[in-house]
Amino acid sequence: MRTSQKTPETITTIGIDLGKNTFHLVGLDKRGAIVLQLKVSRGQLGRRLSNMPPVGTLVRMSANGMARPCTAA
């Protein structure tokens, strides 16, 4: 896991690269700078996201690279 010295509250956008068994999370601050890079397993994904504060935008990348916004249920 690579994170900056900033707190998770500074994350405004989270990108998720969907894989078969592992997922890559990238958190961006309001300037677009990367403040979080994390590789998690399928079982850890929900737990990791639920421990983060609410963010403005959540984007997922499908296998073909097309980004689609996700909405919280």
Coordinates of C-alpha atoms in Angstrom, one line a residue:
M1 CA 0.0 0.0 0.0
R2 CA 1.3 3.4 -0.9
T3 CA -0.3 6.5 0.6
S4 CA 0.8 10.0 1.0
Q5 CA 1.0 11.8 4.4
K6 CA -2.5 13.1 3.8
T7 CA -5.4 11.7 5.8
P8 CA -8.2 9.6 4.0
E9 CA -10.5 12.6 4.5
T10 CA -8.6 14.4 1.6
I11 CA -9.7 11.7 -0.9
T12 CA -12.4 13.1 -3.2
T13 CA -12.3 10.4 -6.0
I14 CA -11.6 6.7 -5.8
G15 CA -10.9 4.7 -9.0
I16 CA -11.3 0.9 -8.9
D17 CA -9.6 -1.3 -11.5
L18 CA -11.6 -4.5 -11.5
G19 CA -9.7 -7.8 -11.8
K20 CA -10.7 -11.4 -11.5
N21 CA -9.3 -11.9 -8.0
T22 CA -7.6 -8.6 -7.0
F23 CA -8.6 -5.0 -7.3
H24 CA -6.5 -1.8 -7.5
L25 CA -7.8 1.2 -5.7
V26 CA -6.5 4.7 -6.5
G27 CA -7.5 7.7 -4.4
L28 CA -7.2 11.2 -5.7
D29 CA -7.4 14.5 -3.8
K30 CA -9.3 17.6 -5.1
R31 CA -6.3 18.6 -7.2
G32 CA -6.1 15.2 -8.9
A33 CA -3.0 14.1 -7.1
I34 CA -2.7 10.4 -6.1
V35 CA -3.0 10.1 -2.3
L36 CA -3.8 6.3 -2.1
Q37 CA -2.7 3.3 -4.1
L38 CA -3.9 0.0 -2.8
K39 CA -4.2 -3.6 -4.1
V40 CA -6.9 -5.7 -2.4
S41 CA -8.4 -9.1 -2.8
R42 CA -12.0 -9.7 -3.7
G43 CA -12.8 -10.5 0.0
Q44 CA -11.1 -7.3 1.3
L45 CA -12.8 -4.8 -1.2
G46 CA -16.0 -4.2 0.7
R47 CA -14.3 -4.0 4.0
R48 CA -11.7 -1.5 2.7
L49 CA -14.3 0.7 1.1
S50 CA -16.6 0.7 4.1
N51 CA -13.7 1.9 6.3
M52 CA -13.1 5.0 4.1
P53 CA -15.0 8.3 4.5
P54 CA -17.6 9.2 1.9
V55 CA -16.1 10.4 -1.4
G56 CA -17.5 12.6 -4.1
T57 CA -16.9 10.3 -7.0
L58 CA -16.4 6.5 -7.3
V59 CA -15.3 5.3 -10.7
R60 CA -14.8 1.7 -11.8
M61 CA -12.8 0.5 -14.7
S62 CA -14.1 -2.5 -16.6
A63 CA -11.9 -5.0 -18.4
N64 CA -12.1 -3.0 -21.6
G65 CA -11.0 0.3 -19.9
M66 CA -14.4 2.0 -20.1
A67 CA -15.0 4.0 -16.9
R68 CA -18.5 4.1 -15.4
P69 CA -19.5 6.0 -12.3
C70 CA -20.7 3.8 -9.4
T71 CA -23.5 4.9 -7.0
A72 CA -23.6 4.0 -3.3
A73 CA -26.6 1.9 -2.4

